mmCIF file of N, CA and C in Angstrom:
data_model
loop_
_atom_site.group_PDB
_atom_site.id
_atom_site.type_symbol
_atom_site.label_atom_id
_atom_site.label_comp_id
_atom_site.label_asym_id
_atom_site.label_seq_id
_atom_site.Cartn_x
_atom_site.Cartn_y
_atom_site.Cartn_z
ATOM 1 N N UNK A 189 13.456 -31.004 5.614
ATOM 2 C CA UNK A 189 14.230 -31.624 4.370
ATOM 3 C C UNK A 189 13.210 -32.205 3.469
ATOM 4 N N UNK A 190 13.646 -32.374 2.376
ATOM 5 C CA UNK A 190 12.779 -33.053 1.210
ATOM 6 C C UNK A 190 13.692 -34.119 0.527
ATOM 7 N N UNK A 191 12.942 -35.134 0.061
ATOM 8 C CA UNK A 191 13.509 -36.272 -0.537
ATOM 9 C C UNK A 191 13.792 -35.896 -2.046
ATOM 10 N N UNK A 192 13.170 -35.002 -2.496
ATOM 11 C CA UNK A 192 13.282 -34.596 -3.910
ATOM 12 C C UNK A 192 14.333 -33.468 -4.232
ATOM 13 N N UNK A 193 14.778 -33.558 -5.340
ATOM 14 C CA UNK A 193 15.718 -32.495 -5.782
ATOM 15 C C UNK A 193 14.856 -31.246 -6.097
ATOM 16 N N UNK A 194 15.250 -30.026 -5.742
ATOM 17 C CA UNK A 194 14.718 -28.767 -6.097
ATOM 18 C C UNK A 194 15.063 -28.349 -7.421
ATOM 19 N N UNK A 195 14.393 -28.665 -8.444
ATOM 20 C CA UNK A 195 14.739 -28.517 -9.899
ATOM 21 C C UNK A 195 14.878 -27.049 -10.230
ATOM 22 N N UNK A 196 14.173 -26.089 -9.593
ATOM 23 C CA UNK A 196 14.296 -24.691 -9.880
ATOM 24 C C UNK A 196 15.355 -23.913 -9.020
ATOM 25 N N UNK A 197 16.141 -24.652 -8.402
ATOM 26 C CA UNK A 197 17.149 -24.160 -7.426
ATOM 27 C C UNK A 197 18.020 -23.071 -8.163
ATOM 28 N N UNK A 198 18.524 -23.487 -9.387
ATOM 29 C CA UNK A 198 19.510 -22.677 -10.254
ATOM 30 C C UNK A 198 18.817 -21.304 -10.536
ATOM 31 N N UNK A 199 17.463 -21.346 -10.860
ATOM 32 C CA UNK A 199 16.830 -20.180 -11.175
ATOM 33 C C UNK A 199 16.757 -19.200 -10.182
ATOM 34 N N UNK A 200 16.463 -19.699 -8.817
ATOM 35 C CA UNK A 200 16.461 -18.781 -7.701
ATOM 36 C C UNK A 200 17.869 -18.352 -7.312
ATOM 37 N N UNK A 201 18.922 -19.066 -7.506
ATOM 38 C CA UNK A 201 20.138 -18.670 -7.139
ATOM 39 C C UNK A 201 20.556 -17.577 -8.196
ATOM 40 N N UNK A 202 20.153 -17.601 -9.341
ATOM 41 C CA UNK A 202 20.439 -16.567 -10.348
ATOM 42 C C UNK A 202 19.843 -15.271 -10.019
ATOM 43 N N UNK A 203 18.465 -15.442 -9.751
ATOM 44 C CA UNK A 203 17.509 -14.460 -9.377
ATOM 45 C C UNK A 203 17.927 -13.657 -8.050
ATOM 46 N N UNK A 204 18.236 -14.556 -6.981
ATOM 47 C CA UNK A 204 18.490 -13.811 -5.634
ATOM 48 C C UNK A 204 19.921 -13.930 -5.163
ATOM 49 N N UNK A 205 20.672 -14.758 -5.757
ATOM 50 C CA UNK A 205 22.154 -14.795 -5.352
ATOM 51 C C UNK A 205 22.326 -16.137 -4.659
ATOM 52 N N UNK A 206 23.598 -16.360 -4.456
ATOM 53 C CA UNK A 206 24.093 -17.647 -3.743
ATOM 54 C C UNK A 206 24.177 -18.754 -4.707
ATOM 55 N N UNK A 207 24.238 -19.971 -4.164
ATOM 56 C CA UNK A 207 24.403 -21.122 -5.028
ATOM 57 C C UNK A 207 23.124 -21.956 -5.142
ATOM 58 N N UNK A 208 22.946 -22.742 -6.135
ATOM 59 C CA UNK A 208 21.764 -23.524 -6.291
ATOM 60 C C UNK A 208 21.472 -24.431 -5.014
ATOM 61 N N UNK A 209 22.504 -25.045 -4.306
ATOM 62 C CA UNK A 209 22.351 -25.850 -3.186
ATOM 63 C C UNK A 209 21.963 -25.165 -2.098
ATOM 64 N N UNK A 210 21.898 -23.732 -2.096
ATOM 65 C CA UNK A 210 21.488 -22.853 -0.831
ATOM 66 C C UNK A 210 19.937 -22.700 -0.866
ATOM 67 N N UNK A 211 19.298 -23.141 -1.995
ATOM 68 C CA UNK A 211 17.889 -22.811 -2.171
ATOM 69 C C UNK A 211 16.941 -24.156 -1.846
ATOM 70 N N UNK A 212 15.880 -23.927 -1.272
ATOM 71 C CA UNK A 212 14.992 -24.969 -0.999
ATOM 72 C C UNK A 212 13.534 -24.564 -1.154
ATOM 73 N N UNK A 213 12.655 -25.546 -1.579
ATOM 74 C CA UNK A 213 11.187 -25.226 -1.663
ATOM 75 C C UNK A 213 10.723 -25.766 -0.340
ATOM 76 N N UNK A 214 9.690 -24.980 0.248
ATOM 77 C CA UNK A 214 9.197 -25.234 1.553
ATOM 78 C C UNK A 214 7.500 -25.266 1.320
ATOM 79 N N UNK A 215 6.975 -25.909 2.249
ATOM 80 C CA UNK A 215 5.468 -25.901 2.292
ATOM 81 C C UNK A 215 4.982 -25.923 3.714
ATOM 82 N N UNK A 216 3.877 -25.487 4.009
ATOM 83 C CA UNK A 216 3.215 -25.510 5.287
ATOM 84 C C UNK A 216 1.790 -25.072 5.141
ATOM 85 N N UNK A 217 1.067 -24.885 6.243
ATOM 86 C CA UNK A 217 -0.312 -24.480 6.270
ATOM 87 C C UNK A 217 -0.417 -23.183 6.954
ATOM 88 N N UNK A 218 -1.482 -22.435 6.626
ATOM 89 C CA UNK A 218 -1.697 -21.076 7.278
ATOM 90 C C UNK A 218 -3.210 -21.054 7.374
ATOM 91 N N UNK A 219 -3.698 -20.204 8.378
ATOM 92 C CA UNK A 219 -5.020 -19.812 8.510
ATOM 93 C C UNK A 219 -5.324 -18.371 8.001
ATOM 94 N N UNK A 220 -6.139 -18.187 7.145
ATOM 95 C CA UNK A 220 -6.417 -16.842 6.555
ATOM 96 C C UNK A 220 -7.875 -16.484 6.899
ATOM 97 N N UNK A 221 -8.120 -15.327 6.856
ATOM 98 C CA UNK A 221 -9.464 -14.844 7.074
ATOM 99 C C UNK A 221 -9.853 -13.695 6.108
ATOM 100 N N UNK A 222 -11.210 -13.789 5.978
ATOM 101 C CA UNK A 222 -11.851 -12.617 4.948
ATOM 102 C C UNK A 222 -12.554 -11.709 5.942
ATOM 103 N N UNK A 223 -12.384 -11.840 7.205
ATOM 104 C CA UNK A 223 -13.082 -10.921 8.124
ATOM 105 C C UNK A 223 -14.303 -11.550 8.720
ATOM 106 N N UNK A 224 -14.846 -12.691 8.128
ATOM 107 C CA UNK A 224 -15.937 -13.312 8.576
ATOM 108 C C UNK A 224 -15.615 -14.839 8.812
ATOM 109 N N UNK A 225 -14.900 -15.461 7.792
ATOM 110 C CA UNK A 225 -14.692 -16.808 7.840
ATOM 111 C C UNK A 225 -13.067 -17.110 7.930
ATOM 112 N N UNK A 226 -12.714 -18.179 8.410
ATOM 113 C CA UNK A 226 -11.339 -18.580 8.549
ATOM 114 C C UNK A 226 -11.025 -19.845 7.606
ATOM 115 N N UNK A 227 -10.150 -19.705 6.863
ATOM 116 C CA UNK A 227 -9.733 -20.704 5.779
ATOM 117 C C UNK A 227 -8.360 -21.206 6.139
ATOM 118 N N UNK A 228 -8.192 -22.568 6.005
ATOM 119 C CA UNK A 228 -6.813 -23.174 6.096
ATOM 120 C C UNK A 228 -6.440 -23.432 4.742
ATOM 121 N N UNK A 229 -5.181 -22.976 4.476
ATOM 122 C CA UNK A 229 -4.633 -23.070 3.011
ATOM 123 C C UNK A 229 -3.219 -23.650 3.181
ATOM 124 N N UNK A 230 -2.861 -24.310 2.063
ATOM 125 C CA UNK A 230 -1.465 -24.813 1.991
ATOM 126 C C UNK A 230 -0.627 -23.700 1.432
ATOM 127 N N UNK A 231 0.573 -23.387 1.944
ATOM 128 C CA UNK A 231 1.287 -22.266 1.467
ATOM 129 C C UNK A 231 2.643 -22.889 1.064
ATOM 130 N N UNK A 232 3.104 -22.407 -0.119
ATOM 131 C CA UNK A 232 4.387 -22.806 -0.709
ATOM 132 C C UNK A 232 5.244 -21.635 -0.852
ATOM 133 N N UNK A 233 6.574 -21.741 -0.634
ATOM 134 C CA UNK A 233 7.473 -20.692 -0.809
ATOM 135 C C UNK A 233 8.857 -21.236 -0.992
ATOM 136 N N UNK A 234 9.839 -20.398 -1.475
ATOM 137 C CA UNK A 234 11.177 -20.777 -1.665
ATOM 138 C C UNK A 234 12.041 -19.981 -0.685
ATOM 139 N N UNK A 235 12.947 -20.656 -0.018
ATOM 140 C CA UNK A 235 13.938 -19.810 0.660
ATOM 141 C C UNK A 235 15.262 -20.124 0.667
ATOM 142 N N UNK A 236 16.089 -19.157 0.837
ATOM 143 C CA UNK A 236 17.676 -19.462 0.750
ATOM 144 C C UNK A 236 18.242 -19.777 2.008
ATOM 145 N N UNK A 237 19.429 -19.913 1.838
ATOM 146 C CA UNK A 237 20.309 -20.213 3.190
ATOM 147 C C UNK A 237 20.115 -19.231 4.295
ATOM 148 N N UNK A 238 19.737 -18.018 4.052
ATOM 149 C CA UNK A 238 19.383 -17.019 5.150
ATOM 150 C C UNK A 238 18.074 -17.336 5.746
ATOM 151 N N UNK A 239 17.288 -18.242 5.388
ATOM 152 C CA UNK A 239 16.067 -18.695 5.797
ATOM 153 C C UNK A 239 14.861 -17.641 5.540
ATOM 154 N N UNK A 240 15.092 -16.643 4.579
ATOM 155 C CA UNK A 240 14.142 -15.653 4.235
ATOM 156 C C UNK A 240 13.221 -16.246 3.157
ATOM 157 N N UNK A 241 11.873 -16.035 3.477
ATOM 158 C CA UNK A 241 10.907 -16.531 2.535
ATOM 159 C C UNK A 241 10.775 -15.721 1.360
ATOM 160 N N UNK A 242 10.670 -16.226 0.147
ATOM 161 C CA UNK A 242 10.768 -15.653 -1.169
ATOM 162 C C UNK A 242 9.586 -16.137 -1.886
ATOM 163 N N UNK A 243 8.878 -15.365 -2.771
ATOM 164 C CA UNK A 243 8.021 -15.799 -3.795
ATOM 165 C C UNK A 243 7.032 -16.912 -3.264
ATOM 166 N N UNK A 244 6.360 -16.518 -2.217
ATOM 167 C CA UNK A 244 5.248 -17.466 -1.653
ATOM 168 C C UNK A 244 4.121 -17.404 -2.381
ATOM 169 N N UNK A 245 3.381 -18.571 -2.408
ATOM 170 C CA UNK A 245 1.966 -18.403 -3.038
ATOM 171 C C UNK A 245 1.133 -19.481 -2.079
ATOM 172 N N UNK A 246 -0.161 -19.146 -2.286
ATOM 173 C CA UNK A 246 -1.227 -19.987 -1.614
ATOM 174 C C UNK A 246 -1.807 -20.925 -2.532
ATOM 175 N N UNK A 247 -1.795 -22.110 -2.204
ATOM 176 C CA UNK A 247 -2.307 -23.207 -3.042
ATOM 177 C C UNK A 247 -3.772 -23.241 -2.777
ATOM 178 N N UNK A 248 -4.637 -23.234 -3.861
ATOM 179 C CA UNK A 248 -6.077 -23.417 -3.767
ATOM 180 C C UNK A 248 -6.487 -24.747 -4.188
ATOM 181 N N UNK A 249 -7.515 -25.270 -3.452
ATOM 182 C CA UNK A 249 -8.196 -26.592 -3.891
ATOM 183 C C UNK A 249 -9.560 -26.272 -4.093
ATOM 184 N N UNK A 250 -10.183 -27.018 -5.009
ATOM 185 C CA UNK A 250 -11.621 -26.918 -5.424
ATOM 186 C C UNK A 250 -12.479 -26.939 -4.137
ATOM 187 N N UNK A 251 -12.207 -27.761 -3.126
ATOM 188 C CA UNK A 251 -13.034 -27.833 -2.056
ATOM 189 C C UNK A 251 -13.007 -26.693 -1.202
ATOM 190 N N UNK A 252 -11.909 -25.946 -1.281
ATOM 191 C CA UNK A 252 -11.696 -24.690 -0.421
ATOM 192 C C UNK A 252 -12.348 -23.602 -1.025
ATOM 193 N N UNK A 253 -12.785 -23.600 -2.372
ATOM 194 C CA UNK A 253 -13.292 -22.426 -3.006
ATOM 195 C C UNK A 253 -14.733 -22.347 -2.723
ATOM 196 N N UNK A 254 -15.443 -23.134 -2.158
ATOM 197 C CA UNK A 254 -16.806 -23.162 -1.908
ATOM 198 C C UNK A 254 -17.163 -21.839 -0.979
ATOM 199 N N UNK A 255 -16.330 -21.692 -0.018
ATOM 200 C CA UNK A 255 -16.633 -20.730 1.040
ATOM 201 C C UNK A 255 -16.403 -19.264 0.521
ATOM 202 N N UNK A 256 -15.718 -19.163 -0.683
ATOM 203 C CA UNK A 256 -15.323 -17.955 -1.321
ATOM 204 C C UNK A 256 -16.509 -17.401 -2.142
ATOM 205 N N UNK A 257 -17.572 -18.127 -2.368
ATOM 206 C CA UNK A 257 -18.699 -17.515 -3.257
ATOM 207 C C UNK A 257 -19.494 -16.668 -2.539
#
């Protein structure tokens, strides 16, 4: 759960169906690899009442970009 209201919920309900209260913003961490290095990144996504992940993105931080060069 989250203590903040999901302000974009109506947009996702219109785009994907359901009611605004069925939608939530989620976040977690994932380990990604480029074949040589492993990177831990924060992942954000939106999911509906059905639990399916939609429109996920990986959040980049300046300190994590050093290994990408």
